[in-house]
Coordinates of C-alpha atoms in Angstrom, one line a residue:
M16 CA -4.0 34.0 10.3
G17 CA -6.5 36.1 11.9
N18 CA -6.1 39.2 14.4
D19 CA -7.2 38.0 17.9
G20 CA -3.9 35.8 18.3
K21 CA -6.1 32.5 19.1
P22 CA -5.2 29.5 16.7
F23 CA -8.3 28.1 15.0
N24 CA -8.2 24.4 16.6
G25 CA -10.5 22.5 14.2
N26 CA -13.4 21.8 16.5
V27 CA -16.2 22.7 14.5
D28 CA -18.4 20.0 12.5
V29 CA -18.9 22.1 9.8
L30 CA -17.6 20.0 7.0
H31 CA -19.5 16.8 7.0
E32 CA -21.3 16.4 3.9
R33 CA -21.3 20.0 3.0
A34 CA -19.5 22.4 0.1
V35 CA -19.3 26.2 -0.2
L36 CA -21.1 27.4 -3.4
T37 CA -19.9 30.8 -4.7
P38 CA -21.7 32.4 -7.3
L39 CA -20.1 33.5 -10.8
P40 CA -22.3 36.3 -11.7
D41 CA -19.8 38.2 -14.1
V42 CA -16.1 37.8 -16.0
D43 CA -14.4 39.3 -13.1
A44 CA -15.6 36.4 -10.5
E45 CA -14.6 33.8 -13.2
R46 CA -11.2 35.4 -13.4
E47 CA -10.4 35.5 -9.8
F48 CA -11.8 31.5 -9.7
H49 CA -9.5 30.8 -12.5
R50 CA -6.4 32.5 -11.0
N51 CA -7.1 30.4 -7.4
M52 CA -7.2 27.2 -9.5
M53 CA -4.1 28.2 -11.6
N54 CA -2.2 28.6 -8.0
V55 CA -3.6 25.2 -7.2
A56 CA -2.2 23.6 -10.0
A57 CA 1.4 25.2 -9.8
A58 CA 1.3 24.3 -6.2
Q59 CA 0.9 20.8 -7.6
E60 CA 3.9 21.2 -10.0
R61 CA 6.1 22.8 -7.2
K62 CA 5.4 19.6 -5.2
A63 CA 6.4 17.4 -8.3
E64 CA 9.5 19.2 -8.8
M65 CA 10.5 18.8 -5.3
L66 CA 9.7 15.2 -5.0
A67 CA 12.0 14.7 -8.1
D68 CA 14.9 16.1 -6.4
P69 CA 16.8 13.8 -4.0
D70 CA 18.2 16.5 -1.9
V71 CA 14.7 18.1 -0.9
R72 CA 12.8 16.3 2.0
L73 CA 9.6 14.8 1.5
L74 CA 8.2 17.0 4.4
E75 CA 9.2 20.1 3.0
A76 CA 7.6 19.2 -0.7
Y77 CA 4.0 18.8 1.3
E78 CA 4.7 21.9 2.8
R79 CA 5.3 24.2 -0.1
Q80 CA 2.1 22.6 -1.5
L81 CA 0.1 23.3 1.5
E82 CA 1.5 27.2 1.3
G83 CA -0.2 27.5 -2.1
I84 CA -3.3 25.8 -1.2
A85 CA -3.7 27.7 2.0
E86 CA -3.2 31.1 0.1
T87 CA -6.4 30.1 -2.2
Y88 CA -8.2 29.6 0.9
R89 CA -7.4 32.6 2.5
Q90 CA -8.4 34.8 -0.5
R91 CA -11.5 32.9 -0.5
C92 CA -11.9 33.8 3.5
L93 CA -11.1 37.3 2.7
R94 CA -13.6 37.6 -0.1
V95 CA -16.2 36.5 2.1
A96 CA -15.5 37.5 5.4
G97 CA -12.8 40.2 5.4
E98 CA -9.4 40.9 7.5
E99 CA -11.2 39.3 10.3
Y100 CA -12.1 36.3 9.0
E101 CA -10.5 34.1 11.4
S102 CA -12.2 36.1 14.5
V103 CA -15.5 35.5 12.5
A104 CA -15.0 31.8 12.1
L105 CA -14.2 31.5 15.9
A106 CA -17.6 33.2 16.8
Y107 CA -18.8 30.5 14.6
A108 CA -17.1 27.7 16.5
R109 CA -18.4 29.4 19.9
G110 CA -21.9 29.4 18.4
E111 CA -22.0 33.2 18.9
R112 CA -22.6 33.6 15.0
D113 CA -24.7 31.0 12.7
D114 CA -24.8 33.2 9.3
D115 CA -23.3 32.2 6.0
T116 CA -20.3 34.3 6.2
A117 CA -19.3 33.1 9.8
A118 CA -19.7 29.6 8.5
I119 CA -17.8 29.9 5.5
A120 CA -15.0 31.3 7.1
A121 CA -15.3 28.7 9.7
Y122 CA -15.2 25.6 6.8
Y123 CA -12.2 26.9 5.1
L124 CA -10.4 27.1 8.1
E125 CA -11.6 23.6 9.6
G126 CA -10.2 22.2 6.1
L127 CA -7.1 24.1 6.5
W128 CA -6.5 22.8 10.1
R129 CA -7.4 19.2 8.8
M130 CA -5.2 19.4 6.3
Q131 CA -2.2 20.8 8.1
Q132 CA -2.8 17.9 10.5
R133 CA -2.7 15.2 7.7
I134 CA 1.1 15.6 7.4
T135 CA 1.9 14.4 10.6
V136 CA -0.8 12.1 11.5
S137 CA -1.4 8.5 9.6
D138 CA -4.4 7.1 8.0
L139 CA -6.1 10.3 7.2
L140 CA -6.8 11.2 3.7
F141 CA -7.6 14.6 1.9
F142 CA -10.3 14.0 -0.4
P143 CA -11.7 17.3 -1.9
I144 CA -13.7 17.8 -5.1
I145 CA -13.8 21.2 -6.7
L146 CA -16.7 21.8 -9.5
R147 CA -17.4 24.3 -11.9
Y148 CA -21.1 24.9 -13.2
P149 CA -22.3 28.0 -15.7
D150 CA -23.2 30.2 -12.7
C151 CA -21.3 29.0 -9.8
F152 CA -18.4 26.6 -8.2
T153 CA -18.6 24.3 -5.1
V154 CA -15.7 23.4 -2.8
N155 CA -16.1 20.3 -1.1
L156 CA -13.4 19.5 1.5
R157 CA -13.8 16.2 2.5
F158 CA -11.6 14.0 4.6
A159 CA -11.5 10.3 5.3
S160 CA -9.9 7.2 6.8
G161 CA -7.3 5.5 5.2
H162 CA -4.3 6.7 3.5
R163 CA -5.1 6.1 -0.2
T164 CA -7.8 5.8 -3.0
T165 CA -8.0 3.0 -5.3
R166 CA -6.3 4.7 -7.8
S167 CA -3.5 6.8 -5.9
V168 CA 0.4 6.5 -6.9
L169 CA 2.2 5.4 -3.5
Y170 CA 5.8 6.7 -2.6
E171 CA 7.9 6.4 0.4
S172 CA 9.6 8.3 2.8
P173 CA 13.1 7.4 4.6
E174 CA 12.4 10.2 6.9
H175 CA 9.3 8.9 8.2
L176 CA 10.5 5.3 8.9
V177 CA 10.2 4.5 12.3
E178 CA 12.0 1.1 12.0
E179 CA 15.6 0.8 12.5
L180 CA 17.5 -0.6 9.7
D181 CA 21.3 -1.6 9.6
A182 CA 23.4 1.2 7.6
Q183 CA 23.3 -0.9 3.9
S184 CA 19.6 -1.6 4.3
A185 CA 19.2 2.4 5.3
L186 CA 20.9 3.0 2.3
T187 CA 18.9 0.6 -0.3
Y188 CA 15.7 1.8 1.1
S189 CA 16.5 5.2 0.9
A190 CA 17.5 4.9 -2.6
E191 CA 14.4 2.5 -3.5
S192 CA 12.3 5.6 -1.8
H193 CA 13.7 8.3 -3.9
Y194 CA 13.1 6.1 -6.9
T195 CA 9.3 5.8 -6.0
Q196 CA 9.3 9.6 -5.4
R197 CA 10.8 10.4 -8.8
E198 CA 8.3 8.0 -10.4
A199 CA 5.4 9.8 -8.3
A200 CA 6.6 13.2 -9.5
E201 CA 6.2 12.3 -13.0
E202 CA 2.6 11.4 -12.3
I203 CA 1.9 14.1 -10.0
A204 CA 3.2 17.0 -12.7
A205 CA 1.0 15.5 -15.0
T206 CA -2.2 15.9 -13.1
A207 CA -1.5 19.7 -13.0
A208 CA -2.6 19.9 -16.5
Y209 CA -5.9 18.1 -15.4
I210 CA -6.5 21.3 -13.2
R211 CA -5.8 23.8 -16.2
E212 CA -8.0 21.8 -18.6
A213 CA -10.7 21.6 -16.4
F214 CA -10.8 25.3 -15.6
P215 CA -9.7 27.2 -18.5
D216 CA -8.7 31.0 -18.7
P217 CA -12.3 33.0 -19.1
D218 CA -10.3 35.6 -21.0
E219 CA -9.0 32.8 -24.0
T220 CA -12.1 30.5 -24.2
S221 CA -15.8 30.8 -24.7
F222 CA -18.6 30.3 -22.2
E223 CA -19.5 26.9 -23.5
E224 CA -15.8 25.8 -23.4
R225 CA -15.5 26.8 -19.7
K226 CA -18.8 26.8 -18.1
T227 CA -18.6 23.2 -16.9
G228 CA -15.5 21.2 -15.1
G229 CA -14.2 19.5 -12.1
I230 CA -11.5 17.8 -10.1
V231 CA -11.4 15.3 -7.3
S232 CA -7.9 14.6 -5.5
G233 CA -7.0 12.7 -2.6
G234 CA -3.7 12.5 -0.8
G235 CA -2.5 11.0 2.8
R236 CA 0.0 8.4 4.2
K237 CA 0.4 5.7 6.3
G238 CA 3.6 5.5 8.0
S239 CA 6.0 5.9 5.7
V240 CA 4.0 5.5 2.6
F241 CA 2.4 8.3 1.1
S242 CA -0.2 8.7 -1.5
S243 CA -1.3 11.1 -4.3
M244 CA -4.4 11.1 -6.8
L245 CA -5.9 13.5 -9.1
E246 CA -8.7 13.0 -11.7
R247 CA -11.0 14.8 -14.0
V248 CA -14.9 15.1 -12.7
E249 CA -18.1 15.6 -14.9
P250 CA -20.2 18.2 -12.7
D251 CA -24.1 17.3 -12.8
V252 CA -25.2 20.5 -14.9
D253 CA -28.5 20.3 -13.3
R254 CA -27.6 20.0 -9.6
F255 CA -28.8 23.6 -9.0
D256 CA -32.1 25.5 -10.2
E257 CA -31.2 28.6 -9.2
V258 CA -28.0 30.3 -7.7
P259 CA -27.8 32.6 -4.8
A260 CA -26.6 36.0 -5.0
S261 CA -23.7 35.5 -2.4
P262 CA -21.7 32.1 -1.0
T263 CA -23.4 30.0 0.9
L264 CA -23.1 26.3 2.4
V265 CA -25.0 23.5 0.3
E266 CA -25.3 19.5 0.8
A267 CA -22.9 17.9 -0.7
G268 CA -23.5 17.1 -4.5
P269 CA -24.0 13.5 -6.0
E270 CA -20.6 14.0 -7.8
A271 CA -19.2 13.9 -4.3
K272 CA -21.0 10.2 -3.7
R273 CA -20.2 9.1 -6.8
T274 CA -16.6 9.7 -6.3
E275 CA -16.6 8.3 -2.9
R276 CA -18.1 5.1 -4.4
E277 CA -15.9 4.9 -7.6
L278 CA -12.3 6.2 -5.3
L279 CA -12.5 4.9 -1.7
P280 CA -11.6 1.5 -0.8
E281 CA -14.8 -0.2 0.8
G282 CA -15.1 0.2 4.6
T283 CA -14.0 3.8 4.0
F284 CA -15.3 6.5 6.8
V285 CA -15.8 10.1 5.5
L286 CA -15.7 13.0 7.8

């Protein structure tokens, strides 16, 4: 991403207790938001399909899901900061810019960098919350210590097992792992419907039906054990007195605090 050849390496503390607020001033903005969320739902479904296939490596399933979600980040960065969004984010990281445009570009690229790391790093939970309000939506990209929420479905990956097993034990473990993946795939596929229900098509629903909605998800791993969770969230409709005309960073809302209390194990540290 970007045109200056320099990688964004996650050295910005821009995520902590903050979210990106994006206004929805008209139906065209709503359509774009809906398209992005449907991309996320489709990525969830692709991951489930690949988990259910014993011939597909679990890591490949995660990589394909990441590609779908990363595209939504890219579209938001393009909308806010243009083609040079990575250079803009790097300028924020270096302290050369402190405006909303640069901060938001840095926010999304920081989130993407950390999300990519969690595939290879144990005990890092990706715990985002996305909320639709009548006139805007917020994206809060949270990361936490640990590998699961209190409501996560767990499944195993033979390719991530470091323990040496004899041939028969390895065969048994592989079969049991694929069984847990198939079981998890059913639940993960079902959660894609939660996304579609939370953010319906503005061309097919009334404003009253679509003006609020939200989801919270969680995914991580500990060794060879992976986790996944996605649930609906009710937004606090009184959160914002007025919505700015352009995207900006805001403090994490009461919904974020509530989901942290309800879903994270005691002692979990949120970045």
